[in-house]
Short mmCIF file of C-alpha atoms in Angstrom, two decimals:
data_model
loop_
_atom_site.label_atom_id
_atom_site.label_comp_id
_atom_site.label_asym_id
_atom_site.label_seq_id
_atom_site.Cartn_x
_atom_site.Cartn_y
_atom_site.Cartn_z
CA UNK A 942 20.00 -0.71 -36.53
CA UNK A 943 20.08 -3.28 -33.37
CA UNK A 944 22.66 -2.26 -30.78
CA UNK A 945 25.69 -4.95 -32.38
CA UNK A 946 26.14 -2.74 -34.82
CA UNK A 947 26.64 0.42 -33.04
CA UNK A 948 30.86 1.13 -33.07
CA UNK A 949 32.25 1.33 -29.19
CA UNK A 950 34.10 4.04 -29.88
CA UNK A 951 31.91 6.17 -30.68
CA UNK A 952 30.83 7.07 -27.36
CA UNK A 953 34.29 7.90 -24.81
CA UNK A 954 34.76 6.33 -20.77
CA UNK A 955 33.77 8.09 -18.24
CA UNK A 956 33.77 8.09 -14.05
CA UNK A 957 31.60 9.75 -12.07
CA UNK A 958 33.97 12.46 -11.15
CA UNK A 959 33.78 13.55 -15.24
CA UNK A 960 30.26 12.98 -15.46
CA UNK A 961 29.99 16.12 -12.76
CA UNK A 962 32.18 18.26 -14.54
CA UNK A 963 30.37 17.47 -17.40
CA UNK A 964 27.34 17.96 -15.84
CA UNK A 965 28.83 21.32 -14.60
CA UNK A 966 29.48 22.91 -17.94
CA UNK A 967 25.43 21.92 -18.80
CA UNK A 968 24.29 23.58 -15.49
CA UNK A 969 26.47 26.48 -16.31
CA UNK A 970 26.75 28.42 -12.04
CA UNK A 971 23.08 26.60 -11.49
CA UNK A 972 23.83 25.29 -8.08
CA UNK A 973 24.09 21.09 -8.09
CA UNK A 974 21.95 20.22 -5.78
CA UNK A 975 19.19 22.39 -5.78
CA UNK A 976 19.21 21.70 -9.79
CA UNK A 977 19.37 17.96 -9.82
CA UNK A 978 18.88 16.30 -5.97
CA UNK A 979 15.36 16.32 -4.64
CA UNK A 980 14.71 15.03 -1.46
CA UNK A 981 11.24 13.39 -0.60
CA UNK A 982 9.03 14.04 1.99
CA UNK A 983 11.26 12.74 5.36
CA UNK A 984 14.50 14.82 3.96
CA UNK A 985 15.90 11.62 1.30
CA UNK A 986 17.85 13.09 -1.11
CA UNK A 987 17.00 11.38 -4.10
CA UNK A 988 20.49 12.15 -6.89
CA UNK A 989 20.97 12.01 -10.93
CA UNK A 990 22.46 8.89 -11.02
CA UNK A 991 23.71 6.09 -9.27
CA UNK A 992 26.99 3.19 -9.95
CA UNK A 993 25.01 -0.23 -10.13
CA UNK A 994 24.39 -2.32 -6.73
CA UNK A 995 26.12 -5.87 -7.51
CA UNK A 996 25.64 -7.27 -4.46
CA UNK A 997 21.92 -7.83 -3.52
CA UNK A 998 19.77 -10.36 -3.32
CA UNK A 999 15.96 -9.69 -4.26
CA UNK A 1000 13.14 -9.41 -2.56
CA UNK A 1001 10.34 -12.06 -3.31
CA UNK A 1002 7.36 -12.20 -2.40
CA UNK A 1003 5.85 -15.63 -0.87
CA UNK A 1004 4.82 -17.05 -4.27
CA UNK A 1005 6.89 -15.16 -6.93
CA UNK A 1006 5.71 -18.23 -8.87
CA UNK A 1007 2.54 -16.35 -9.25
CA UNK A 1008 1.26 -12.82 -10.30
CA UNK A 1009 0.21 -10.86 -6.79
CA UNK A 1010 -3.77 -11.08 -6.42
CA UNK A 1011 -5.54 -8.92 -8.08
CA UNK A 1012 -8.25 -7.42 -5.28
CA UNK A 1013 -11.10 -5.38 -5.75
CA UNK A 1014 -13.25 -3.52 -2.95
CA UNK A 1015 -16.38 -4.77 -1.65
CA UNK A 1016 -17.62 -1.49 -0.02
CA UNK A 1017 -21.16 -1.11 -1.39
CA UNK A 1018 -23.41 0.14 1.35
CA UNK A 1019 -26.62 -1.47 -0.92
CA UNK A 1020 -25.42 -4.97 -0.30
CA UNK A 1021 -28.31 -6.66 -3.09
CA UNK A 1022 -25.93 -3.87 -5.14
CA UNK A 1023 -22.77 -5.36 -3.87
CA UNK A 1024 -24.08 -8.63 -4.73
CA UNK A 1025 -23.90 -7.79 -9.04
CA UNK A 1026 -20.95 -5.96 -8.70
CA UNK A 1027 -19.35 -9.26 -7.16
CA UNK A 1028 -20.39 -11.46 -9.98
CA UNK A 1029 -18.76 -9.09 -12.13
CA UNK A 1030 -15.57 -8.39 -10.37
CA UNK A 1031 -15.18 -12.99 -10.11
CA UNK A 1032 -16.31 -12.91 -13.92
CA UNK A 1033 -13.57 -10.71 -14.90
CA UNK A 1034 -10.41 -11.46 -13.31
CA UNK A 1035 -11.00 -10.59 -9.64
CA UNK A 1036 -8.40 -13.06 -7.65
CA UNK A 1037 -9.42 -11.90 -4.51
CA UNK A 1038 -12.09 -9.86 -2.63
CA UNK A 1039 -11.61 -6.93 0.49
CA UNK A 1040 -15.11 -6.60 2.29
CA UNK A 1041 -15.25 -3.55 3.64
CA UNK A 1042 -16.48 -2.62 7.48
CA UNK A 1043 -18.26 1.40 7.36
CA UNK A 1044 -16.09 1.85 10.66
CA UNK A 1045 -12.89 0.56 8.77
CA UNK A 1046 -10.11 3.71 8.37
CA UNK A 1047 -10.39 2.24 5.09
CA UNK A 1048 -13.60 2.99 3.74
CA UNK A 1049 -13.10 6.65 2.89
CA UNK A 1050 -16.80 7.09 3.46
CA UNK A 1051 -18.52 3.55 2.02
CA UNK A 1052 -18.27 0.36 3.16
CA UNK A 1053 -20.72 -2.86 4.80
CA UNK A 1054 -22.58 -3.39 7.96
CA UNK A 1055 -22.11 -6.28 9.46
CA UNK A 1056 -25.70 -5.82 10.71
CA UNK A 1057 -26.83 -6.03 7.60
CA UNK A 1058 -29.89 -9.15 6.90
CA UNK A 1059 -28.48 -10.51 3.86
CA UNK A 1060 -24.38 -10.27 5.38
CA UNK A 1061 -24.61 -13.82 5.36
CA UNK A 1062 -25.40 -13.90 1.55
CA UNK A 1063 -22.15 -11.87 1.68
CA UNK A 1064 -20.37 -14.77 2.78
CA UNK A 1065 -22.00 -16.90 0.21
CA UNK A 1066 -21.11 -15.80 -2.32
CA UNK A 1067 -17.22 -14.45 -2.27
CA UNK A 1068 -17.10 -17.82 -0.97
CA UNK A 1069 -16.45 -17.91 -4.25
CA UNK A 1070 -13.35 -16.33 -4.41
CA UNK A 1071 -9.89 -18.33 -3.82
CA UNK A 1072 -8.58 -15.30 -1.63
CA UNK A 1073 -11.06 -13.10 0.98
CA UNK A 1074 -9.58 -10.41 2.88
CA UNK A 1075 -11.57 -8.97 6.00
CA UNK A 1076 -10.72 -4.51 6.83
CA UNK A 1077 -12.14 -3.48 9.51
CA UNK A 1078 -14.23 -5.70 11.62
CA UNK A 1079 -14.46 -6.84 14.61
CA UNK A 1080 -13.44 -10.20 16.19
CA UNK A 1081 -17.09 -11.15 16.16
CA UNK A 1082 -17.75 -10.94 12.57
CA UNK A 1083 -14.19 -12.65 12.10
CA UNK A 1084 -15.14 -14.79 13.68
CA UNK A 1085 -18.31 -15.85 11.62
CA UNK A 1086 -16.39 -15.84 8.88
CA UNK A 1087 -14.21 -17.70 9.08
CA UNK A 1088 -16.95 -19.86 10.16
CA UNK A 1089 -19.12 -19.56 7.40
CA UNK A 1090 -16.50 -20.48 4.58
CA UNK A 1091 -14.37 -23.34 6.01
CA UNK A 1092 -15.89 -26.14 3.72
CA UNK A 1093 -16.20 -23.33 1.18
CA UNK A 1094 -13.35 -22.33 -1.92
CA UNK A 1095 -12.31 -19.95 -0.07
CA UNK A 1096 -7.44 -21.66 0.23
CA UNK A 1097 -6.50 -18.21 1.90
CA UNK A 1098 -8.57 -15.50 4.39
CA UNK A 1099 -7.01 -12.93 5.74
CA UNK A 1100 -9.01 -11.84 8.76
CA UNK A 1101 -7.03 -7.98 8.90
CA UNK A 1102 -7.96 -7.64 13.25
CA UNK A 1103 -6.34 -4.58 14.72
CA UNK A 1104 -5.45 -4.33 17.87
CA UNK A 1105 -4.45 -0.58 17.56
CA UNK A 1106 -6.93 0.95 14.79
CA UNK A 1107 -10.49 -1.55 16.67
CA UNK A 1108 -9.00 -0.24 20.48
CA UNK A 1109 -11.99 -1.16 22.62
CA UNK A 1110 -12.95 -4.51 20.01
CA UNK A 1111 -10.55 -6.86 22.06
CA UNK A 1112 -11.38 -7.78 24.82
CA UNK A 1113 -10.30 -11.69 24.37
CA UNK A 1114 -7.91 -11.26 22.05
CA UNK A 1115 -5.53 -14.51 23.41
CA UNK A 1116 -9.50 -16.44 22.98
CA UNK A 1117 -9.88 -15.15 19.20
CA UNK A 1118 -5.91 -16.38 18.19
CA UNK A 1119 -5.87 -19.19 19.09
CA UNK A 1120 -9.24 -20.88 17.57
CA UNK A 1121 -8.87 -18.59 14.09
CA UNK A 1122 -4.98 -19.96 14.65
CA UNK A 1123 -6.49 -23.12 14.58
CA UNK A 1124 -8.92 -22.99 10.74
CA UNK A 1125 -7.44 -24.30 7.69
CA UNK A 1126 -8.57 -21.44 5.40
CA UNK A 1127 -6.82 -18.92 8.06
CA UNK A 1128 -3.96 -17.21 6.04
CA UNK A 1129 -3.55 -14.52 8.22
CA UNK A 1130 -5.42 -13.35 11.61
CA UNK A 1131 -4.11 -10.36 12.23
CA UNK A 1132 -3.20 -6.50 9.80
CA UNK A 1133 0.27 -5.16 10.72
CA UNK A 1134 -0.82 -1.14 9.61
CA UNK A 1135 0.79 1.82 7.92
CA UNK A 1136 -1.97 3.03 5.44
CA UNK A 1137 -3.82 5.84 7.71
CA UNK A 1138 -0.68 6.78 8.49
CA UNK A 1139 0.10 8.13 5.34
CA UNK A 1140 -3.12 8.64 3.69
CA UNK A 1141 -3.13 11.13 7.28
CA UNK A 1142 -0.69 12.60 5.02
CA UNK A 1143 3.01 11.04 6.51
CA UNK A 1144 5.93 10.56 5.22
CA UNK A 1145 7.54 6.94 3.67
CA UNK A 1146 9.03 5.87 6.71
CA UNK A 1147 6.46 7.04 9.12
CA UNK A 1148 4.38 5.35 8.01
CA UNK A 1149 6.94 2.26 7.67
CA UNK A 1150 6.74 3.18 11.18
CA UNK A 1151 3.18 2.71 13.06
CA UNK A 1152 4.05 -0.39 10.89
CA UNK A 1153 7.19 -1.81 12.56
CA UNK A 1154 5.40 -0.79 15.91
CA UNK A 1155 1.35 -2.49 14.99
CA UNK A 1156 3.90 -5.75 13.47
CA UNK A 1157 5.48 -5.68 16.88
CA UNK A 1158 2.46 -5.50 18.93
CA UNK A 1159 0.58 -7.73 18.09
CA UNK A 1160 3.41 -9.86 17.97
CA UNK A 1161 3.51 -9.56 22.00
CA UNK A 1162 -0.64 -10.49 21.78
CA UNK A 1163 0.24 -13.01 19.40
CA UNK A 1164 2.62 -14.47 22.22
CA UNK A 1165 0.22 -13.45 25.06
CA UNK A 1166 -1.38 -15.82 22.86
CA UNK A 1167 1.45 -19.50 23.27
CA UNK A 1168 1.96 -18.23 19.52
CA UNK A 1169 5.34 -19.28 18.17
CA UNK A 1170 7.26 -16.09 17.04
CA UNK A 1171 7.38 -17.92 13.40
CA UNK A 1172 4.31 -18.57 13.32
CA UNK A 1173 3.67 -15.24 14.73
CA UNK A 1174 5.48 -13.86 11.90
CA UNK A 1175 2.97 -15.87 9.80
CA UNK A 1176 0.28 -14.66 10.75
CA UNK A 1177 0.48 -11.30 9.97
CA UNK A 1178 -0.12 -8.81 7.18
CA UNK A 1179 1.82 -5.99 5.91
CA UNK A 1180 -1.01 -3.39 4.45
CA UNK A 1181 0.88 0.11 2.97
CA UNK A 1182 -0.44 2.39 0.11
CA UNK A 1183 0.71 3.22 -2.49
CA UNK A 1184 1.06 6.09 -4.20
CA UNK A 1185 1.95 7.94 -7.97
CA UNK A 1186 5.60 8.73 -6.30
CA UNK A 1187 7.02 5.83 -8.35
CA UNK A 1188 10.33 4.67 -6.73
CA UNK A 1189 9.80 6.03 -3.28
CA UNK A 1190 6.38 3.31 -3.15
CA UNK A 1191 8.38 1.02 -4.78
CA UNK A 1192 11.13 1.49 -2.28
CA UNK A 1193 8.45 1.28 0.52
CA UNK A 1194 7.58 -2.12 -0.81
CA UNK A 1195 10.72 -3.27 -0.94
CA UNK A 1196 11.72 -1.86 2.78
CA UNK A 1197 8.58 -3.18 4.83
CA UNK A 1198 10.26 -6.54 3.69
CA UNK A 1199 13.49 -5.57 4.98
CA UNK A 1200 12.50 -4.28 8.70
CA UNK A 1201 9.59 -7.50 8.05
CA UNK A 1202 13.19 -9.69 8.82
CA UNK A 1203 15.20 -8.01 10.46
CA UNK A 1204 12.63 -7.68 13.43
CA UNK A 1205 11.95 -11.14 12.51
CA UNK A 1206 15.97 -11.88 13.45
CA UNK A 1207 16.10 -10.01 16.17
CA UNK A 1208 12.16 -12.09 17.61
CA UNK A 1209 15.58 -15.06 17.08
CA UNK A 1210 14.09 -15.73 13.81
CA UNK A 1211 16.20 -15.91 11.67
CA UNK A 1212 14.93 -18.01 8.26
CA UNK A 1213 11.15 -16.56 8.58
CA UNK A 1214 8.65 -16.21 5.44
CA UNK A 1215 8.96 -13.66 3.09
CA UNK A 1216 6.13 -11.47 4.80
CA UNK A 1217 2.91 -11.39 3.30
CA UNK A 1218 2.18 -7.56 1.86
CA UNK A 1219 -0.66 -5.66 1.36
CA UNK A 1220 -0.57 -2.51 -1.08
CA UNK A 1221 -3.49 -0.28 -1.58
CA UNK A 1222 -3.19 2.42 -4.46
CA UNK A 1223 -3.40 6.42 -2.39
CA UNK A 1224 -6.38 7.53 -0.86
CA UNK A 1225 -4.88 11.22 -0.69
CA UNK A 1226 -3.78 11.00 -3.65
CA UNK A 1227 -6.65 11.52 -4.96
CA UNK A 1228 -8.12 14.55 -6.19
CA UNK A 1229 -12.02 15.87 -7.09
CA UNK A 1230 -11.28 17.84 -9.84
CA UNK A 1231 -10.37 16.29 -13.14
CA UNK A 1232 -10.92 13.00 -11.20
CA UNK A 1233 -10.17 10.91 -14.79
CA UNK A 1234 -6.43 11.56 -13.73
CA UNK A 1235 -6.53 9.90 -10.76
CA UNK A 1236 -6.55 7.20 -13.12
CA UNK A 1237 -3.46 7.59 -14.40
CA UNK A 1238 -2.32 8.02 -10.32
CA UNK A 1239 -3.57 4.25 -10.06
CA UNK A 1240 -1.89 3.45 -12.88
CA UNK A 1241 1.70 4.30 -11.91
CA UNK A 1242 0.85 2.95 -7.60
CA UNK A 1243 -0.25 -0.63 -8.71
CA UNK A 1244 2.85 -0.27 -11.01
CA UNK A 1245 5.22 0.33 -8.77
CA UNK A 1246 2.83 -1.93 -5.90
CA UNK A 1247 3.64 -4.73 -7.89
CA UNK A 1248 6.99 -4.27 -9.12
CA UNK A 1249 8.49 -3.87 -5.45
CA UNK A 1250 7.13 -7.09 -4.37
CA UNK A 1251 3.50 -7.02 -2.78
CA UNK A 1252 1.50 -10.33 -2.40
CA UNK A 1253 -1.79 -8.71 -2.96
CA UNK A 1254 -2.77 -5.15 -4.40
CA UNK A 1255 -6.36 -2.94 -3.87
CA UNK A 1256 -7.17 -0.53 -6.68
CA UNK A 1257 -9.39 2.20 -4.10
CA UNK A 1258 -12.27 3.58 -7.80
CA UNK A 1259 -10.82 6.96 -9.46
CA UNK A 1260 -14.91 8.80 -8.77
CA UNK A 1261 -14.40 7.42 -4.51
CA UNK A 1262 -14.18 11.61 -4.01
CA UNK A 1263 -17.38 12.25 -5.86
CA UNK A 1264 -19.38 9.64 -3.85
CA UNK A 1265 -19.56 5.80 -4.42
CA UNK A 1266 -17.83 4.51 -7.60
CA UNK A 1267 -20.01 3.30 -10.69
CA UNK A 1268 -19.41 -0.54 -12.46
CA UNK A 1269 -16.86 1.78 -14.20
CA UNK A 1270 -15.46 3.13 -11.94
CA UNK A 1271 -15.16 -0.03 -10.94
CA UNK A 1272 -14.47 -1.49 -14.31
CA UNK A 1273 -10.72 0.74 -14.86
CA UNK A 1274 -9.73 0.23 -11.38
CA UNK A 1275 -9.74 -3.67 -11.56
CA UNK A 1276 -8.63 -3.38 -15.12
CA UNK A 1277 -5.69 -1.50 -14.51
CA UNK A 1278 -4.27 -4.42 -12.18
CA UNK A 1279 -5.29 -6.53 -15.14
CA UNK A 1280 -4.04 -5.08 -17.64
CA UNK A 1281 -0.65 -4.35 -15.87
CA UNK A 1282 0.17 -8.94 -15.14
CA UNK A 1283 -2.37 -9.94 -18.01
CA UNK A 1284 -0.62 -7.62 -20.70
CA UNK A 1285 3.15 -6.02 -19.13
CA UNK A 1286 3.80 -9.51 -17.74
CA UNK A 1287 5.31 -7.46 -13.94
CA UNK A 1288 4.33 -10.26 -12.77
CA UNK A 1289 7.23 -12.25 -14.12
CA UNK A 1290 10.76 -11.28 -13.17
CA UNK A 1291 10.85 -11.57 -9.64
CA UNK A 1292 12.41 -7.52 -7.85
CA UNK A 1293 13.19 -6.65 -10.89
CA UNK A 1294 14.64 -2.97 -8.46
CA UNK A 1295 17.82 -4.80 -7.50
CA UNK A 1296 20.71 -3.93 -7.22
CA UNK A 1297 19.11 -0.39 -8.81
CA UNK A 1298 21.79 1.71 -7.56
CA UNK A 1299 19.50 4.46 -6.61
CA UNK A 1300 16.52 1.92 -5.77
CA UNK A 1301 18.88 0.28 -3.85
CA UNK A 1302 19.75 3.79 -1.98
CA UNK A 1303 16.89 5.14 -0.94
CA UNK A 1304 15.26 1.97 0.43
CA UNK A 1305 17.89 1.54 2.79
CA UNK A 1306 17.99 5.20 3.86
CA UNK A 1307 14.21 5.00 3.78
CA UNK A 1308 14.62 1.92 5.91
CA UNK A 1309 17.19 3.70 8.65
CA UNK A 1310 14.94 6.47 9.32
CA UNK A 1311 12.14 3.94 10.10
CA UNK A 1312 13.98 2.09 12.84
CA UNK A 1313 14.66 5.36 13.52
CA UNK A 1314 10.94 6.52 14.34
CA UNK A 1315 10.21 3.22 15.36
CA UNK A 1316 12.75 2.36 18.41
CA UNK A 1317 12.22 6.02 19.15
CA UNK A 1318 8.08 4.77 19.93
CA UNK A 1319 9.63 1.54 20.87
CA UNK A 1320 11.60 3.65 23.84
CA UNK A 1321 8.50 5.64 24.57
CA UNK A 1322 6.69 2.48 25.68
CA UNK A 1323 5.22 1.00 22.06
CA UNK A 1324 1.93 2.01 19.45
CA UNK A 1325 -0.62 2.24 21.26
CA UNK A 1326 0.52 4.72 24.23
CA UNK A 1327 2.13 6.82 21.59
CA UNK A 1328 -1.17 7.03 19.76
CA UNK A 1329 -2.88 7.29 23.78
CA UNK A 1330 -1.24 9.99 23.96
CA UNK A 1331 -1.16 11.91 20.92
CA UNK A 1332 2.35 11.56 20.01
CA UNK A 1333 1.68 9.50 16.88
CA UNK A 1334 -0.98 12.93 15.49
CA UNK A 1335 1.19 15.31 16.96
CA UNK A 1336 3.92 13.66 14.39
CA UNK A 1337 2.10 13.20 11.27
CA UNK A 1338 0.26 16.67 12.01
CA UNK A 1339 3.95 18.56 11.86
CA UNK A 1340 4.32 16.08 8.29
CA UNK A 1341 1.49 17.57 7.09
CA UNK A 1342 1.98 20.90 7.71
CA UNK A 1343 5.85 20.32 6.09
CA UNK A 1344 4.82 18.53 2.90
CA UNK A 1345 6.23 20.50 0.08
CA UNK A 1346 3.30 21.07 -2.33
CA UNK A 1347 3.91 20.51 -5.53
CA UNK A 1348 1.70 20.99 -9.03
CA UNK A 1349 -1.51 18.25 -9.49
CA UNK A 1350 -3.08 18.05 -12.49
CA UNK A 1351 -6.07 19.00 -13.54
CA UNK A 1352 -6.12 20.76 -10.16
CA UNK A 1353 -3.38 23.07 -10.27
CA UNK A 1354 -1.47 22.13 -13.29
CA UNK A 1355 -3.94 21.92 -16.54
CA UNK A 1356 -6.72 22.71 -14.45
CA UNK A 1357 -10.33 23.07 -16.97
CA UNK A 1358 -12.42 25.76 -17.47
CA UNK A 1359 -15.60 23.28 -17.14
CA UNK A 1360 -15.23 20.34 -15.35
CA UNK A 1361 -17.53 16.93 -16.57
CA UNK A 1362 -20.10 15.43 -14.96
CA UNK A 1363 -19.15 12.84 -12.59
CA UNK A 1364 -21.47 9.24 -12.81
CA UNK A 1365 -21.64 8.11 -8.60
CA UNK A 1366 -24.02 5.35 -7.22
CA UNK A 1367 -25.23 8.26 -4.81
CA UNK A 1368 -23.21 9.78 -1.60
CA UNK A 1369 -20.71 9.54 0.65
CA UNK A 1370 -21.08 9.00 4.03
CA UNK A 1371 -19.20 10.18 7.49
CA UNK A 1372 -15.48 8.48 6.99
CA UNK A 1373 -13.70 7.20 9.31
CA UNK A 1374 -10.38 7.65 11.82
CA UNK A 1375 -8.52 5.02 12.87
CA UNK A 1376 -5.19 5.97 15.82
CA UNK A 1377 -6.41 9.28 15.84
CA UNK A 1378 -6.24 10.47 12.20
CA UNK A 1379 -8.20 11.26 9.79
CA UNK A 1380 -8.01 11.24 6.18
CA UNK A 1381 -6.67 13.79 3.63
CA UNK A 1382 -6.05 14.97 -0.04
CA UNK A 1383 -3.55 17.00 -0.88
CA UNK A 1384 -6.09 18.59 -3.63
CA UNK A 1385 -7.78 20.48 -0.69
CA UNK A 1386 -4.84 22.99 0.16
CA UNK A 1387 -4.93 24.20 -3.60
CA UNK A 1388 -8.70 23.54 -3.69
CA UNK A 1389 -9.32 25.92 -0.73
#
């Protein structure tokens, strides 16, 4: 049997009004809004039914004909052990490596030390990949990295400098930018990063707004360095978290591209190249209890980020809440992406959500809420002043307190009577924050 054998007259035609009448009958007096309309943490209503949009252009990755970059974190503080992990990653599907500093806001208690005696060997080994990202390192380390791999095989180098997450390390920012801009393998120089907001408990719109404010702040710094708006936009990497909320994550990735285009337009750049969008799976969604459920959350997060148009995705291993992930946890993190690319072929369709009424509506409303928060930050003098005044931390703390408690599988729902042992390579160190924010996990309240 196939779809062509069905008689189209079996089902009578109806419209939205007719559908509502049927829903009223099915609800038997229950409130439609309470039963069928959900809301995001920003208060955005998600209706149960939307019509298709026919006037929407797909939002493409930078290189739509290629899969996104499968980036594996290199963050083990034991650099000799990290070297072994690097070889395993590159031999089994990783197309990019992210060197994570122990001082990064995205280190989560692990990370590498650039002062290690064999850090230069790590750099030499990392040059074997086609894409290399730095996360949380100073501009002096970025200079050392750029100089050491300029003649190696790296085709795309993302330096990850962030004036707002690394206050005090950018006294020579303008001269450093000029130096980096002339190096051939350098693709992006600075990060417009919203991940710290998400992991501290912020909403999707707050994360996007801080990303936008960081983008504008860096554009000003790049302009002072003599970089044109077009070149400055191309030198910026947008960084966001992807979590298990599938539709909101897809909409958030798409909204980031629209916001980037709107800021480019305001800068007088009418036809910018698509932004480079880096997505990392959420730290705050990871649980300590029954951590294998984190594998499922990571899968939905990667699916959502890939469908939403991320250019580069990195997965936090499922056991990170317990300690330094072991080889199996790293392999599962890597294979989550490998399977979705090589077997599910998620990279083959450009923006499959384009025209889907629900996601288009969520994307548009998310852009509107983001723009309100972003313009509010700009009206107060920009991101640096909002951070220094403590207003950003207060805004995120309020969102964190108001976050609606949802059931967590393995923690509050279907909890195990006896937890299985978790294998890790060592304990976690102190967790660093950024922008006056500290990462949290949604399961912490439940465990408390």
